[in-house]
Short mmCIF file of C-alpha atoms and ligand atoms in Angstrom, two decimals:
data_model
loop_
_atom_site.label_atom_id
_atom_site.label_comp_id
_atom_site.label_asym_id
_atom_site.label_seq_id
_atom_site.Cartn_x
_atom_site.Cartn_y
_atom_site.Cartn_z
CA MET A 1 54.59 67.75 9.19
CA ASP A 2 55.76 66.20 6.05
CA PHE A 3 55.18 62.21 5.62
CA LYS A 4 56.36 62.01 2.34
CA PHE A 5 59.43 59.91 1.90
CA THR A 6 62.85 60.74 -0.50
CA LEU A 7 62.99 59.49 -3.78
CA GLU A 8 65.70 57.07 -2.02
CA GLU A 9 63.36 56.27 0.68
CA GLU A 10 60.69 55.18 -1.64
CA ALA A 11 63.37 52.92 -3.09
CA LEU A 12 64.22 50.87 -0.35
CA LYS A 13 60.35 50.64 0.37
CA LYS A 14 59.91 48.98 -2.65
CA GLU A 15 62.83 46.42 -1.85
CA PHE A 16 61.56 45.97 1.45
CA GLU A 17 58.08 44.93 -0.16
CA ASP A 18 59.49 42.79 -2.91
CA PHE A 19 61.44 40.69 -0.35
CA PHE A 20 59.17 40.04 1.52
CA ARG A 21 56.28 39.55 -0.87
CA GLU A 22 58.24 36.96 -2.48
CA GLU A 23 59.75 35.44 0.13
CA MET A 24 56.39 34.87 2.62
CA LYS A 25 55.22 32.78 0.17
CA ASN A 26 56.95 30.30 1.78
CA ALA A 27 55.76 30.50 5.09
CA PRO A 28 53.92 27.81 6.52
CA PRO A 29 50.18 27.83 7.21
CA GLU A 30 50.08 28.64 11.11
CA TRP A 31 52.59 31.25 10.65
CA GLY A 32 50.66 34.42 12.26
CA THR A 33 52.27 37.73 13.33
CA SER A 34 52.14 36.61 16.74
CA MET A 35 55.07 34.94 18.94
CA GLU A 36 52.92 32.19 19.96
CA ALA A 37 53.30 30.71 16.45
CA MET A 38 57.03 31.27 16.03
CA PHE A 39 58.02 30.18 19.47
CA GLY A 40 55.46 26.92 19.60
CA LEU A 41 56.23 25.55 16.33
CA ASP A 42 58.76 23.90 14.91
CA VAL A 43 58.03 24.51 12.05
CA CYS A 44 57.64 28.44 12.36
CA TRP A 45 60.64 28.12 14.31
CA GLU A 46 62.28 26.74 11.08
CA PHE A 47 61.43 29.20 9.02
CA HIS A 48 61.70 32.00 11.37
CA LYS A 49 65.53 31.04 11.41
CA LYS A 50 65.68 30.71 7.71
CA MET A 51 64.29 33.88 7.39
CA ALA A 52 66.81 35.58 9.50
CA LYS A 53 69.76 34.27 7.81
CA LYS A 54 68.05 36.23 4.41
CA LEU A 55 68.04 39.00 6.23
CA ALA A 56 71.62 38.99 7.78
CA ALA A 57 72.74 38.35 4.04
CA LYS A 58 70.84 41.69 3.27
CA GLY A 59 72.25 43.49 5.99
CA TRP A 60 68.63 44.43 7.36
CA LEU A 61 69.40 42.75 10.73
CA SER A 62 71.67 45.16 11.37
CA HIS A 63 70.89 48.00 9.27
CA ALA A 64 70.09 50.57 12.26
CA TRP A 65 73.78 49.90 13.81
CA PRO A 66 76.18 52.78 13.61
CA LYS A 67 78.95 51.80 10.58
CA GLU A 68 81.33 50.81 13.25
CA TYR A 69 79.76 48.03 14.51
CA GLY A 70 78.81 46.82 11.12
CA GLY A 71 75.56 48.16 10.71
CA GLN A 72 74.54 50.95 7.64
CA ASP A 73 73.48 53.87 10.35
CA ALA A 74 70.02 53.77 8.81
CA SER A 75 67.93 56.44 9.77
CA LEU A 76 64.86 56.77 11.88
CA VAL A 77 62.76 56.77 8.77
CA GLU A 78 64.34 53.96 7.36
CA GLN A 79 63.88 51.76 10.40
CA PHE A 80 60.28 53.01 10.22
CA ILE A 81 59.73 51.38 6.85
CA PHE A 82 61.08 48.49 7.31
CA SER A 83 58.80 48.12 10.27
CA GLU A 84 55.79 49.19 8.19
CA VAL A 85 56.27 46.81 5.15
CA GLN A 86 57.76 44.12 7.51
CA GLY A 87 54.38 44.21 9.56
CA TYR A 88 52.48 44.33 6.30
CA HIS A 89 53.74 40.96 5.31
CA ARG A 90 53.75 39.09 8.60
CA GLY A 91 57.35 39.24 7.86
CA ALA A 92 59.33 36.28 9.74
CA GLY A 93 63.36 36.78 10.60
CA VAL A 94 63.53 39.65 13.19
CA ASP A 95 64.90 38.48 16.71
CA PRO A 96 62.80 40.82 18.69
CA TRP A 97 65.09 40.76 21.80
CA GLY A 98 68.58 40.22 20.30
CA VAL A 99 67.86 42.43 17.09
CA GLN A 100 65.35 44.98 18.62
CA MET A 101 65.95 44.95 22.03
CA LEU A 102 69.80 44.11 23.27
CA ALA A 103 71.57 45.21 20.35
CA PRO A 104 70.64 48.47 20.74
CA THR A 105 71.60 48.34 24.49
CA LEU A 106 75.36 46.51 23.71
CA ILE A 107 75.55 49.80 21.38
CA PHE A 108 75.19 52.31 23.81
CA GLY A 109 76.06 50.54 26.79
CA ALA A 110 78.39 47.40 26.51
CA SER A 111 81.99 47.43 26.46
CA ASP A 112 83.95 46.87 23.06
CA GLU A 113 85.11 43.52 24.00
CA GLN A 114 81.51 42.71 24.67
CA ARG A 115 80.48 44.37 21.34
CA ARG A 116 82.77 42.34 19.53
CA GLU A 117 81.53 39.08 21.12
CA HIS A 118 77.65 39.37 20.56
CA LEU A 119 77.41 41.49 17.82
CA PRO A 120 78.05 40.01 14.94
CA TYR A 121 76.60 37.08 15.86
CA ILE A 122 73.31 38.84 16.17
CA ALA A 123 73.62 40.75 12.93
CA ARG A 124 74.65 37.24 11.22
CA ALA A 125 71.46 35.54 12.45
CA GLU A 126 73.56 32.85 14.43
CA ARG A 127 72.36 33.33 18.08
CA PHE A 128 68.77 33.80 19.23
CA TRP A 129 68.19 35.67 22.46
CA THR A 130 65.51 36.10 25.35
CA GLN A 131 64.73 38.55 28.32
CA LEU A 132 65.63 37.24 31.75
CA TRP A 133 63.29 40.54 33.64
CA SER A 134 60.10 39.67 35.04
CA GLU A 135 59.53 37.56 37.99
CA PRO A 136 56.58 35.88 39.63
CA SER A 137 56.21 39.22 42.09
CA ALA A 138 57.83 41.54 39.60
CA GLY A 139 56.13 42.62 36.48
CA SER A 140 54.97 46.24 36.57
CA ASP A 141 57.12 47.16 39.14
CA LEU A 142 60.47 45.72 37.82
CA ALA A 143 62.21 47.10 40.13
CA SER A 144 61.12 45.26 42.98
CA LEU A 145 62.81 41.81 41.30
CA THR A 146 64.59 40.00 43.77
CA THR A 147 66.74 37.64 42.10
CA ARG A 148 70.28 37.35 43.24
CA ALA A 149 73.84 37.65 41.90
CA VAL A 150 76.31 37.26 44.48
CA ARG A 151 80.03 37.97 43.23
CA GLN A 152 82.72 35.15 44.06
CA GLY A 153 86.06 35.60 41.99
CA ASP A 154 85.63 36.11 38.36
CA ASP A 155 82.26 34.77 38.71
CA TYR A 156 78.92 35.74 39.91
CA ILE A 157 76.68 32.78 41.48
CA ILE A 158 73.08 33.67 40.74
CA ASN A 159 69.58 32.25 41.96
CA GLY A 160 66.22 32.98 41.53
CA HIS A 161 63.36 32.55 39.22
CA LYS A 162 62.03 34.29 36.04
CA ILE A 163 58.33 34.08 34.69
CA TRP A 164 56.92 34.91 31.42
CA THR A 165 60.03 34.38 29.42
CA SER A 166 59.57 34.38 25.65
CA GLY A 167 61.15 31.79 24.01
CA ALA A 168 63.37 30.56 26.48
CA HIS A 169 62.93 27.53 25.11
CA ARG A 170 64.42 28.04 21.99
CA ALA A 171 67.10 31.18 22.72
CA ASP A 172 70.87 30.63 22.79
CA TRP A 173 71.60 33.29 24.90
CA GLY A 174 69.68 35.49 27.50
CA PHE A 175 69.79 39.21 29.02
CA MET A 176 68.89 39.12 32.57
CA LEU A 177 68.70 41.91 35.41
CA ALA A 178 69.92 40.33 38.98
CA ARG A 179 70.19 42.25 42.15
CA THR A 180 73.88 42.84 43.16
CA ASP A 181 73.22 45.10 46.18
CA PRO A 182 70.36 43.37 48.77
CA ASN A 183 71.04 46.66 50.84
CA SER A 184 69.73 49.16 48.04
CA LYS A 185 67.02 50.43 47.10
CA ARG A 186 64.58 49.04 44.29
CA SER A 187 66.49 50.00 40.66
CA SER A 188 69.37 50.92 42.25
CA GLY A 189 71.18 47.56 43.22
CA LEU A 190 70.33 45.86 40.02
CA SER A 191 72.93 44.75 37.24
CA PHE A 192 72.32 43.79 33.90
CA PHE A 193 73.94 40.57 32.97
CA LEU A 194 74.54 38.18 29.42
CA VAL A 195 73.88 34.68 30.15
CA ASP A 196 74.44 31.50 27.62
CA MET A 197 71.40 29.69 28.31
CA LYS A 198 73.56 26.49 28.36
CA THR A 199 75.13 26.86 31.99
CA PRO A 200 74.44 24.22 34.49
CA GLY A 201 71.67 25.53 36.94
CA ILE A 202 69.27 26.71 34.51
CA THR A 203 66.03 24.91 34.48
CA ILE A 204 63.23 25.73 31.73
CA ARG A 205 59.53 25.44 32.42
CA PRO A 206 57.05 25.62 29.50
CA VAL A 207 54.24 27.65 30.88
CA ILE A 208 51.49 26.96 27.92
CA SER A 209 48.78 29.72 27.29
CA LEU A 210 44.97 30.00 27.28
CA GLU A 211 45.23 29.16 23.62
CA GLY A 212 47.36 26.17 24.07
CA SER A 213 50.68 27.60 22.78
CA HIS A 214 54.10 27.68 23.82
CA LEU A 215 55.45 31.01 24.26
CA PHE A 216 56.28 31.58 27.87
CA ASN A 217 58.47 29.70 30.46
CA GLU A 218 59.53 29.92 33.63
CA VAL A 219 63.32 30.20 34.14
CA PHE A 220 64.65 28.62 37.77
CA LEU A 221 68.49 29.47 38.28
CA ASP A 222 70.23 27.34 40.68
CA ASP A 223 74.07 28.32 41.59
CA VAL A 224 74.00 29.53 38.34
CA HIS A 225 78.03 30.65 37.26
CA VAL A 226 78.11 33.87 35.09
CA PRO A 227 81.58 35.21 34.41
CA VAL A 228 82.04 38.84 35.54
CA ARG A 229 82.95 39.96 31.99
CA ASN A 230 79.59 39.23 30.90
CA ARG A 231 78.23 42.06 32.98
CA VAL A 232 77.24 44.70 30.88
CA GLY A 233 77.82 48.17 32.23
CA GLU A 234 79.01 48.92 36.20
CA GLU A 235 77.90 46.90 39.03
CA ASN A 236 74.25 48.05 40.46
CA GLN A 237 73.80 49.81 37.56
CA GLY A 238 72.10 47.58 35.32
CA TRP A 239 68.74 49.45 35.20
CA LEU A 240 70.30 52.33 33.03
CA THR A 241 71.93 49.64 31.12
CA SER A 242 68.20 48.43 30.27
CA GLN A 243 66.82 51.70 29.28
CA MET A 244 69.55 52.34 26.54
CA THR A 245 67.25 51.76 23.35
CA SER A 246 67.32 55.28 22.20
CA ASN A 247 67.78 56.11 18.34
CA PHE A 248 65.66 53.37 17.88
CA GLU A 249 61.95 53.80 16.15
CA ARG A 250 59.44 53.11 18.67
CA SER A 251 56.33 53.87 16.88
CA MET A 252 54.33 50.68 17.08
CA ILE A 253 53.94 51.04 12.91
CA MET A 254 54.30 47.30 12.81
CA ILE A 255 50.76 46.86 14.52
CA PHE A 256 48.95 49.02 12.61
CA SER A 257 50.34 47.92 9.08
CA PHE A 258 49.68 44.48 9.98
CA LEU A 259 45.87 45.29 10.72
CA LYS A 260 45.55 47.28 7.42
CA ARG A 261 45.99 43.95 5.77
CA GLU A 262 44.08 41.99 8.00
CA LEU A 263 41.66 44.37 7.19
CA GLU A 264 42.06 44.35 3.49
CA GLU A 265 41.72 40.57 4.14
CA LEU A 266 38.54 40.67 6.14
CA VAL A 267 36.83 42.67 3.69
CA GLU A 268 37.63 40.64 0.87
CA PHE A 269 35.92 37.76 2.99
CA CYS A 270 33.21 39.93 3.64
CA LYS A 271 32.58 40.36 -0.28
CA GLU A 272 32.93 36.49 -1.04
CA THR A 273 31.00 35.22 1.84
CA LYS A 274 27.03 35.13 1.74
CA LYS A 275 24.84 35.15 4.40
CA GLY A 276 20.82 34.09 3.97
CA GLY A 277 22.05 34.40 0.10
CA LYS A 278 23.25 38.35 0.36
CA PRO A 279 26.77 38.94 0.92
CA LEU A 280 27.93 40.15 3.99
CA ALA A 281 29.08 42.83 2.51
CA GLN A 282 25.67 44.45 2.19
CA ASP A 283 25.21 44.20 5.84
CA PRO A 284 24.72 47.54 7.31
CA PHE A 285 25.93 46.44 10.59
CA VAL A 286 29.20 44.36 9.17
CA LYS A 287 29.81 47.89 6.88
CA HIS A 288 29.57 50.31 9.58
CA ARG A 289 32.09 47.73 12.02
CA LEU A 290 34.60 47.77 9.02
CA SER A 291 34.57 51.35 8.14
CA GLN A 292 35.25 51.82 12.17
CA LEU A 293 37.88 49.60 11.78
CA ALA A 294 39.36 51.37 8.82
CA ILE A 295 39.15 54.82 10.54
CA ASP A 296 40.75 53.75 13.84
CA ILE A 297 43.87 51.65 11.46
CA GLU A 298 44.33 54.49 9.36
CA SER A 299 44.56 57.10 12.70
CA GLY A 300 46.95 55.02 14.19
CA ARG A 301 49.07 54.80 11.13
CA ALA A 302 49.27 58.53 10.95
CA TYR A 303 49.75 58.35 14.91
CA ALA A 304 52.82 56.22 14.38
CA TYR A 305 54.63 58.93 11.55
CA PHE A 306 53.86 61.35 13.85
CA VAL A 307 55.65 59.52 16.85
CA VAL A 308 58.58 58.97 14.54
CA TRP A 309 58.55 62.59 13.44
CA ASN A 310 58.79 63.92 17.07
CA GLN A 311 61.87 60.96 17.30
CA LEU A 312 63.36 62.90 14.64
CA LYS A 313 63.02 65.96 16.07
CA GLY A 314 63.74 65.49 19.89
CA GLY A 315 64.99 62.23 20.62
CA LEU A 316 63.65 59.19 22.22
CA ILE A 317 62.78 61.40 25.24
CA SER A 318 60.62 63.77 23.30
CA ALA A 319 58.83 60.86 21.81
CA GLY A 320 58.35 59.24 25.34
CA PRO A 321 55.18 59.72 26.09
CA TYR A 322 54.26 59.63 22.45
CA ALA A 323 55.72 55.94 22.18
CA ALA A 324 53.32 55.22 25.07
CA ALA A 325 50.39 56.62 23.26
CA ALA A 326 50.92 54.62 20.22
CA LYS A 327 51.58 51.56 22.28
CA VAL A 328 47.89 51.97 23.67
CA MET A 329 46.61 52.96 20.94
CA ALA A 330 47.81 49.86 18.56
CA THR A 331 47.58 46.91 21.20
CA GLU A 332 43.90 47.60 22.01
CA LEU A 333 43.06 48.14 19.03
CA ASN A 334 44.04 44.90 17.79
CA GLN A 335 42.36 43.34 20.51
CA ARG A 336 38.88 45.35 19.41
CA PHE A 337 40.10 44.63 15.65
CA PHE A 338 39.86 40.45 16.12
CA TYR A 339 36.94 40.60 18.19
CA THR A 340 34.86 42.77 16.01
CA GLY A 341 36.30 39.90 13.13
CA CYS A 342 34.66 37.35 15.51
CA GLU A 343 31.61 39.13 15.88
CA ILE A 344 31.71 39.37 12.03
CA LEU A 345 32.08 35.97 11.06
CA GLY A 346 29.75 34.52 13.70
CA MET A 347 29.75 31.32 15.19
CA TYR A 348 32.27 29.97 12.80
CA SER A 349 34.62 32.41 13.97
CA GLN A 350 35.45 29.79 17.19
CA VAL A 351 36.00 26.91 14.49
CA LYS A 352 39.86 26.02 14.02
CA GLU A 353 41.41 23.28 11.88
CA SER A 354 38.45 22.23 9.79
CA ARG A 355 37.23 23.31 6.49
CA TRP A 356 34.73 25.29 8.15
CA ALA A 357 37.05 27.60 9.70
CA PRO A 358 37.14 30.81 8.14
CA MET A 359 40.41 32.29 7.21
CA GLN A 360 42.10 29.50 8.53
CA GLY A 361 40.68 30.02 11.79
CA ARG A 362 43.28 32.83 12.55
CA PHE A 363 40.34 35.41 13.81
CA GLU A 364 39.92 32.86 16.66
CA LYS A 365 43.63 32.70 17.70
CA GLU A 366 44.44 35.94 17.11
CA TYR A 367 41.49 36.83 19.32
CA GLN A 368 42.54 34.71 22.21
CA GLN A 369 46.07 35.88 22.00
CA SER A 370 45.36 39.75 21.75
CA PRO A 371 45.02 41.00 25.30
CA SER A 372 48.78 39.47 25.63
CA LEU A 373 50.32 42.57 23.55
CA ASN A 374 48.49 44.66 25.78
CA MET A 375 50.62 43.79 28.92
CA GLY A 376 53.94 42.75 27.16
CA GLY A 377 56.55 45.42 26.94
CA GLY A 378 54.48 47.09 29.86
CA THR A 379 50.78 46.99 30.47
CA SER A 380 47.91 49.54 29.10
CA GLU A 381 48.04 50.80 33.32
CA ILE A 382 51.45 51.69 33.47
CA MET A 383 51.52 53.32 29.82
CA ARG A 384 48.86 55.36 30.60
CA ASN A 385 50.53 56.38 33.80
CA LEU A 386 53.29 57.64 31.93
CA ILE A 387 51.08 59.72 29.64
CA CYS A 388 49.78 61.15 32.98
CA SER A 389 52.99 61.91 34.19
CA LEU A 390 55.43 62.98 31.30
CA ALA A 391 52.80 64.61 28.83
CA LEU A 392 49.59 65.84 31.49
CA GLY A 393 52.44 67.05 34.50
CA LEU A 394 50.06 64.91 36.75
CA PRO A 395 50.90 63.71 40.02
CA ARG A 396 52.67 60.14 40.36
CA SER A 397 49.84 57.65 42.17
CA TRP A 398 52.38 54.80 42.97
C1 LIG B 401 53.03 38.51 25.43
C2 LIG B 401 53.88 38.83 26.29
C3 LIG B 401 55.83 38.14 26.46
C4 LIG B 401 56.16 38.60 27.51
N1 LIG B 401 57.23 38.20 27.29
C5 LIG B 401 58.17 38.58 28.30
C6 LIG B 401 59.75 38.18 28.38
O1 LIG B 401 60.07 37.72 27.40
N2 LIG B 401 60.81 38.45 29.49
C7 LIG B 401 60.08 39.07 30.65
O2 LIG B 401 60.74 39.10 31.17
N3 LIG B 401 58.67 39.73 30.81
C8 LIG B 401 57.82 39.16 29.80
N4 LIG B 401 56.67 39.54 30.42
C9 LIG B 401 56.24 40.26 31.03
C10 LIG B 401 55.64 41.53 31.42
O3 LIG B 401 56.60 42.46 31.17
C11 LIG B 401 54.83 41.27 32.45
O4 LIG B 401 53.46 40.75 32.29
C12 LIG B 401 54.43 42.79 32.60
O5 LIG B 401 55.69 43.56 32.76
C13 LIG B 401 53.32 43.19 33.30
O6 LIG B 401 53.72 42.48 35.07
P1 LIG B 401 52.99 41.11 35.52
O7 LIG B 401 52.58 40.17 34.81
O8 LIG B 401 53.57 40.91 36.85
O9 LIG B 401 51.77 42.33 36.16
P2 LIG B 401 51.25 43.07 37.26
O10 LIG B 401 52.66 44.10 37.24
O11 LIG B 401 50.99 42.29 38.38
O12 LIG B 401 50.06 44.03 36.85
C14 LIG B 401 48.61 43.19 37.38
C15 LIG B 401 47.75 44.49 36.63
O13 LIG B 401 48.09 45.54 37.98
C16 LIG B 401 48.19 46.57 36.89
N5 LIG B 401 48.78 47.65 37.56
C17 LIG B 401 50.31 47.41 38.10
N6 LIG B 401 50.79 48.11 38.68
C18 LIG B 401 49.84 49.49 38.75
C19 LIG B 401 50.05 50.79 38.42
N7 LIG B 401 50.99 51.12 39.11
N8 LIG B 401 49.54 51.47 38.42
C20 LIG B 401 48.12 50.96 37.55
N9 LIG B 401 47.71 49.54 37.43
C21 LIG B 401 49.26 48.75 38.00
C22 LIG B 401 48.40 46.19 35.60
O14 LIG B 401 48.49 47.07 34.46
C23 LIG B 401 47.95 45.03 35.57
O15 LIG B 401 47.00 45.24 34.74
C24 LIG B 401 55.97 39.14 28.94
C25 LIG B 401 54.11 39.13 29.18
C26 LIG B 401 53.35 39.04 27.64
C27 LIG B 401 51.89 39.31 27.85
#
């Protein structure tokens, strides 16, 4: 294992760092890393869009794409470096659905016409996306979804109910899974659609989170007409299309590097803040908690490097169980980190929007938001199931 970057990679890293260090000085005080602030607050959404334009101008929204689609064929290592730097600086501007999920899917699974129609808008940050997959009775068991798409001439007529749709209220377009064959078993009867969110028949209703932010939505689809040309892949083969994100970095390095920065700031706070006349940093309880977090973050970062190293050697499939393990490690560490931070800050950690709120009340907010990371993109239990079957060869229990 050799984690050393080449001179060119070091230079690129510096370019990313200079950019994010400078540009993130303009971030609104409410900006965090969580999607809650980005989608929930107008000021953060506007900042995110401005940053997206700047990243687009540098070609960094599409740098991982093949050259023939306007990208720069950036290697996995270069993608990894970008994510690490972006995470550390809490960098705005990358649409998690359009850039990170849909674009790879279009590159590997769409027609040329669809790529021409959608990729340039994503690369120029002119179209923002949302993911219309989960339903009230289909989350972990996504293949049981019941939203129905019925072919009628040149259109599909879609009826159904989606939920937990992050940022649907901000998105221009959405990508959706719907059932085209009601008689087929589970995943084999689904198709993958691209849907203009302004299409008549779409109603978006906010779902307000525990801590008061507007990230999630319910989306109701009532006789929504979607042209057949907006189906990606073959009819009833949507499951296959939804899995096509190979060759893109899946190490969770963004969370580990974000936590590294959070730890640096927590350590500074502990050095500067006195309790009973002594700096918090002299308290053995605080010191041990901080050192444990430092150990966990460094282990996590090393593991993320290992995941990418595996992807480089054997592709995404070989990295599958490692990527699942990285998700469990990163999201559970994130939760422990903010819990520990709240313990160290004591009762003050619960104060927000006040001059008495340490670190702008960030720990209180991040702690409340942290369990959601364990769920989004597949829960820790589902990730553990994957590790059992893919890495340990244990029998499936569901
Ligand atoms: C922050 C966040 C953002 C999201 N954004 C989107 C989005 O934009 N678009 C979208 O479509 N969806 C989105 N989701 C939904 C997300 O994909 C689902 O919440 C997730 O798949 C879990 O589904 P569920 O909530 O229905 O829980 P369920 O599937 O009902 O699970 C409930 C509990 O049972 C456990 N469980 C279920 N099955 C098993 C099993 N086989 N073995 C062991 N335990 C099991 C789960 O781990 C969980 O603890 C988002 C969720 C979050 C938290």
